[in-house]
Short mmCIF file of C-alpha atoms and ligand atoms in Angstrom, two decimals:
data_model
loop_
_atom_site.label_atom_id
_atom_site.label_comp_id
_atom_site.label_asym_id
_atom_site.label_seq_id
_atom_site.Cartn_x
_atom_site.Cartn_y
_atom_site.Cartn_z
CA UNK K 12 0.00 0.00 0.00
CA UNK K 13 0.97 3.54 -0.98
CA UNK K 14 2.48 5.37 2.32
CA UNK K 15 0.31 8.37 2.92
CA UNK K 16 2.17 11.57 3.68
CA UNK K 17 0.89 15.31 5.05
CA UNK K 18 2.44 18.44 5.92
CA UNK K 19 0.62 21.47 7.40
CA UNK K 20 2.22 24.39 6.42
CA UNK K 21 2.08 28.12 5.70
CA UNK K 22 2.95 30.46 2.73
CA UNK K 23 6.15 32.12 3.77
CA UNK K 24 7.22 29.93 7.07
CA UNK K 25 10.66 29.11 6.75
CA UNK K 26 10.09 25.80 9.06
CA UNK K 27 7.91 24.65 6.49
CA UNK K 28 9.84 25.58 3.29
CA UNK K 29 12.93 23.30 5.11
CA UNK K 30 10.64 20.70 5.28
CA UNK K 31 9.15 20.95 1.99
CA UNK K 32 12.66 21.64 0.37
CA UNK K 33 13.50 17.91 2.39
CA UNK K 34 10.67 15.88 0.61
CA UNK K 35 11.31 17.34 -2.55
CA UNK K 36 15.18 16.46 -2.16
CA UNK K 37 13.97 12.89 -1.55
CA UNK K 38 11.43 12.52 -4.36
CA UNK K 39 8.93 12.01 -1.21
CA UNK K 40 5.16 12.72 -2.66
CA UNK K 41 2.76 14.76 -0.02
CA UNK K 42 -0.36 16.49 0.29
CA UNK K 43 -0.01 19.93 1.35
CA UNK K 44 -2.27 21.93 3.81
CA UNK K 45 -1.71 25.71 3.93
CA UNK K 46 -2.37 26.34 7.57
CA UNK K 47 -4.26 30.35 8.69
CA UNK K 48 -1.57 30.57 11.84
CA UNK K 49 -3.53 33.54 12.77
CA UNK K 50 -6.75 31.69 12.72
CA UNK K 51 -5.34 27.61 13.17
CA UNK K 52 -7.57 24.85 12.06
CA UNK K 53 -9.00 22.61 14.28
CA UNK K 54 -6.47 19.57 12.36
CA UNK K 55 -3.85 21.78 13.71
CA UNK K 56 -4.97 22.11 17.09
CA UNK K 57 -5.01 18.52 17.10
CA UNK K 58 -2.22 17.11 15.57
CA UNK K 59 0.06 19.59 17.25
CA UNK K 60 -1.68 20.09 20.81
CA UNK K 61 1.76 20.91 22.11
CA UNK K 62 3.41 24.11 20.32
CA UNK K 63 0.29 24.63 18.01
CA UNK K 64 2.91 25.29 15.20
CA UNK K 65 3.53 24.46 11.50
CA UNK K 66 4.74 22.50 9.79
CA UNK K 67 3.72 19.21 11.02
CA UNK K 68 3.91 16.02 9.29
CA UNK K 69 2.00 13.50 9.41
CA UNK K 70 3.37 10.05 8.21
CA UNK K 71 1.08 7.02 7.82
CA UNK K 72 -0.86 8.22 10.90
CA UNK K 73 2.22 9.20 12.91
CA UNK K 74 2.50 12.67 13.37
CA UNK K 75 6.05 15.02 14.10
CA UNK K 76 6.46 18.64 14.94
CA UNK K 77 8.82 20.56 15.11
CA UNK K 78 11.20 21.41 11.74
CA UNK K 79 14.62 19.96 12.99
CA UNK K 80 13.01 17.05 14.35
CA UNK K 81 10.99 16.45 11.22
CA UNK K 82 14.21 16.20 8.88
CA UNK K 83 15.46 13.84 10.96
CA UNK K 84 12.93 11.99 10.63
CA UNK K 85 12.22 12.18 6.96
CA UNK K 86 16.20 11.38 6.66
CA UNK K 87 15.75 8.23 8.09
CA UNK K 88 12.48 7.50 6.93
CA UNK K 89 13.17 7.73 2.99
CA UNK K 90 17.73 6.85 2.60
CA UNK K 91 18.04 8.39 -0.71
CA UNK K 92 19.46 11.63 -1.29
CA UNK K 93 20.99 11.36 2.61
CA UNK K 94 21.02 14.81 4.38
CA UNK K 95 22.78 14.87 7.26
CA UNK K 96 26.69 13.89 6.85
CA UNK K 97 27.44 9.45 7.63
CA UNK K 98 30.00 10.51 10.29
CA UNK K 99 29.12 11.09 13.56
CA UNK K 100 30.92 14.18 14.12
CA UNK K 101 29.85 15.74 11.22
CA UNK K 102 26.47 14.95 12.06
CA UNK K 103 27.28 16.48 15.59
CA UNK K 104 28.75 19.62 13.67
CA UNK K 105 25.75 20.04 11.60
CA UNK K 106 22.95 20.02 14.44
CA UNK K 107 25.09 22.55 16.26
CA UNK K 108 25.32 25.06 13.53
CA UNK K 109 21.73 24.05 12.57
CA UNK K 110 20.70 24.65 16.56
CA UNK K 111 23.25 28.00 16.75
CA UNK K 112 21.08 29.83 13.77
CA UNK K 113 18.07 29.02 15.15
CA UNK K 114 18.90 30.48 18.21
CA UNK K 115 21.16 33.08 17.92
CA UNK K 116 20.41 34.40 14.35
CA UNK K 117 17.13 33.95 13.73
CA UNK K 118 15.21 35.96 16.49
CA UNK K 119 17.83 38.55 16.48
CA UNK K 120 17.13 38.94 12.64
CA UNK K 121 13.39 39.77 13.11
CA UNK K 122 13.94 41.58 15.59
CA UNK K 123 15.81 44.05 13.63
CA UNK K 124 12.93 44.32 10.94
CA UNK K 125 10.32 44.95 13.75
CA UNK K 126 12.11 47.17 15.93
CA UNK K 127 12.85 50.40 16.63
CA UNK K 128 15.77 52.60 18.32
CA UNK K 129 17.84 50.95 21.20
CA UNK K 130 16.05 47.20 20.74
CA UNK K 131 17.10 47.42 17.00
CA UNK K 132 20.46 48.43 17.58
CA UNK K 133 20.98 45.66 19.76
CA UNK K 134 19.34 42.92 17.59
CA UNK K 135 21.40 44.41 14.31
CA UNK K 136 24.61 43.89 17.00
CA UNK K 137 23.27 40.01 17.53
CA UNK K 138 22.78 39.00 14.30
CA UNK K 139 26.14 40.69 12.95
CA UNK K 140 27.69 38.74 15.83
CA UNK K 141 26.05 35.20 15.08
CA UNK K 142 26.56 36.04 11.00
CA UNK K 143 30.44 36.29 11.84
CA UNK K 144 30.39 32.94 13.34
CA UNK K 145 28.59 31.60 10.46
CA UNK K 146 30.80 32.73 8.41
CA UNK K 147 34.25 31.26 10.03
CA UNK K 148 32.42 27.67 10.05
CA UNK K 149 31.44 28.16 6.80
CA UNK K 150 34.38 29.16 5.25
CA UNK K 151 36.10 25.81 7.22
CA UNK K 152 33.71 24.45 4.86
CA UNK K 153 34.32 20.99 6.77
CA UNK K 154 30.98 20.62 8.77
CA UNK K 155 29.08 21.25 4.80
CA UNK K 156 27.78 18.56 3.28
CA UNK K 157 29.38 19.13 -0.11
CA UNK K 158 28.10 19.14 -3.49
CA UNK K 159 24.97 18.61 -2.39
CA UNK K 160 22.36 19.86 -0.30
CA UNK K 161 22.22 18.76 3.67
CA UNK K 162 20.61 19.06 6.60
CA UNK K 163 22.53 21.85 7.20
CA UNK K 164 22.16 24.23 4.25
CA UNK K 165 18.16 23.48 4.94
CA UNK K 166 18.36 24.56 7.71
CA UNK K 167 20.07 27.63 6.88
CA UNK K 168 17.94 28.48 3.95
CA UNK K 169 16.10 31.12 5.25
CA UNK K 170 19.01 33.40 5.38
CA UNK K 171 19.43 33.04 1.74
CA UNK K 172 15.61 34.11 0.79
CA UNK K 173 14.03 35.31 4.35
CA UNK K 174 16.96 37.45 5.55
CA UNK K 175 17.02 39.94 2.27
CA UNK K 176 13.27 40.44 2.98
CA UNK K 177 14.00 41.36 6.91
CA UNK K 178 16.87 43.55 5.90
CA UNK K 179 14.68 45.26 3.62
CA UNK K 180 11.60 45.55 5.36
CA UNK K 181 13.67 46.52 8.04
CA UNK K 182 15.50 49.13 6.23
CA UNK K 183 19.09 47.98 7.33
CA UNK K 184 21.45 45.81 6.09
CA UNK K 185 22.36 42.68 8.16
CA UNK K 186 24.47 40.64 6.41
CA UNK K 187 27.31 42.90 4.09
CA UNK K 188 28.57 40.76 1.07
CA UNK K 189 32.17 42.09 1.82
CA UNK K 190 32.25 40.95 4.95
CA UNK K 191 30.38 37.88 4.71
CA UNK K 192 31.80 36.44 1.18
CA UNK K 193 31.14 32.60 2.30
CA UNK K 194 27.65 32.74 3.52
CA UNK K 195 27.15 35.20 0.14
CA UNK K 196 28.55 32.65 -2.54
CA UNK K 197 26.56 29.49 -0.21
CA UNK K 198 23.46 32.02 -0.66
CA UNK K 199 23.77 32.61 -4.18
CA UNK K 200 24.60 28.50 -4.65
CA UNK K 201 21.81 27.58 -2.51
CA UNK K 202 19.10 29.59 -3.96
CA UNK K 203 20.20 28.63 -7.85
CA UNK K 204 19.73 24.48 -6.68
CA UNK K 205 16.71 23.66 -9.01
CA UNK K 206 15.07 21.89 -5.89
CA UNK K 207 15.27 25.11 -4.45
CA UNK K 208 14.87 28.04 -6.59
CA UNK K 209 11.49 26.58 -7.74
CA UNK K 210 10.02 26.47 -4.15
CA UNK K 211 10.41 29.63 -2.03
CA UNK K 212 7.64 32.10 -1.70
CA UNK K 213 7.93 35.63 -3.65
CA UNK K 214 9.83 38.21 -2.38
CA UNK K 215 7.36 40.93 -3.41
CA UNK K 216 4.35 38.81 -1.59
CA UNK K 217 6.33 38.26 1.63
CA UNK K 218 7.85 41.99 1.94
CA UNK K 219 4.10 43.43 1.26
CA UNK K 220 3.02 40.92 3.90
CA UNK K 221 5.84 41.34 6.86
CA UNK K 222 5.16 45.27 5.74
CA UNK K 223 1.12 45.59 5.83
CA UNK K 224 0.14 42.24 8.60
CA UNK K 225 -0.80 44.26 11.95
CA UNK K 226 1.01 41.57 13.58
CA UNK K 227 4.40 42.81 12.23
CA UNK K 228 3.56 46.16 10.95
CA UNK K 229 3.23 48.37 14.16
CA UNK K 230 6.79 47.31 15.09
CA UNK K 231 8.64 48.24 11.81
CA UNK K 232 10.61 50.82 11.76
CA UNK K 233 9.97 52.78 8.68
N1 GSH L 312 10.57 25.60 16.24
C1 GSH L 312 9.49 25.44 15.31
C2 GSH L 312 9.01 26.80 14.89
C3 GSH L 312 7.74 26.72 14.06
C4 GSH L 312 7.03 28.06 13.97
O1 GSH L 312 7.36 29.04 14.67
N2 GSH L 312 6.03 28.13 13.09
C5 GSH L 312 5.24 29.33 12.95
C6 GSH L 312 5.02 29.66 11.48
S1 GSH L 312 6.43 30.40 10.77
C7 GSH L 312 3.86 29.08 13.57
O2 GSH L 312 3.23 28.08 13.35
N3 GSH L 312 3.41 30.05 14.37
C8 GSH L 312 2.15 29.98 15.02
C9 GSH L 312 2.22 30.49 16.43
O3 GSH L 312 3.30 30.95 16.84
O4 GSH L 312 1.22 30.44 17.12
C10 GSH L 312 9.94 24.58 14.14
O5 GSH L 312 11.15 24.55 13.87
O6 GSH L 312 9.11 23.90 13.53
#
């Protein structure tokens, strides 16, 4: 019997893109439910009772959460077209970086599209600060997967397509070619991967979006 395979999503959430970007890597066929996360559906509510989040996949009745959690499973699940690295410190190196975006980057970069003065100062000073660190274990090139695409360059994808959008909507550059030259030629590579390139949401939609939503708009600093 066919397996049967589900993932919640939403338009422009970069968990759900890495997750999306995953199956597709794989050949993995799904059906895809675009999730209101403003207004969640009650299939939300109960297949993720716990953070109430997308994406969540759902897997021959089994059901994951959570993006990082999610590739690891899908790795696993389907062998072809592996994403995380064979050896076991690689792997190791990969959930770190994966884990020090997530939480040093990634907050710190909205924050410095959606706020003003002292807080944005601060958040531009984070991300700078996490972006340089990127950038040294990037250009040691050893925790990357390669040629092809891994766990790791998932998980960093949103910097290639999200970040531009923050910086913009935010009216401030984050990330300075010059200074970053690895993370700008992995950005350029990443985003040209057919895989890739034909599944990200538009730049126009998302900008108008992060711009006009009243969740995000009071905050930005324009
Ligand atoms: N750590 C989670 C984050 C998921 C997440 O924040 N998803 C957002 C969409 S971009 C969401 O569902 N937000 C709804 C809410 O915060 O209530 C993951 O990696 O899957």
């Amino acid at each position: 019997m066919a397996t049967q395979v589900k993932l919640l999503g939403f338009w422009c959430s970069p968990f759900s893109f890495r997750v999306e970007w995953a199956l597709k890597l794989k050949g993995v066929d799904y059906d895809y439910f675009e999730e209101d996360i403003f207004n969640k559906s009650s299939m939300l509510l109960e297949l993720n009772p716990v953070h109430k989040k997308v994406p969540v996949l759902v897997h021959d009745n089994k059901v994951i959460s959570e993006s990082f959690v999610i590739l690891e499973y899908v790795d696993e699940t389907w062998e072809q077209n592996p994403l995380l690295p064979k050896d076991p410190y690689e792997r190791a190196m990969a959930r770190f970086w994966a884990k020090f975006a997530e939480e040093k980057l990634m907050d710190a970069a909205w924050a410095v599209m959606w706020s003003k003065g002292e807080l944005k100062e601060t958040a531009l000073k984070e991300s700078i600060e996490a972006l340089e660190k990127i950038e040294g274990a990037l250009k040691e090139k050893k925790q990357f997967q390669g040629e092809s695409i891994g766990y790791l360059d998932l998980a960093f994808g949103w910097i290639a397509h999200w970040l531009p959008v923050l910086e913009e909507v935010g009216s401030v550059q984050i990330l300075n070619p010059e200074k970053f030259p690895a993370i700008t030629a992995w950005m350029a590579k990443f985003i040209s991967h057919p895989v890739i390139k034909d599944n990200l949401p538009h730049r126009d939609k998302m900008r108008v979006y992060f711009e006009e939503h009243p969740k995000f708009a009071s905050g930005v600093d324009k």
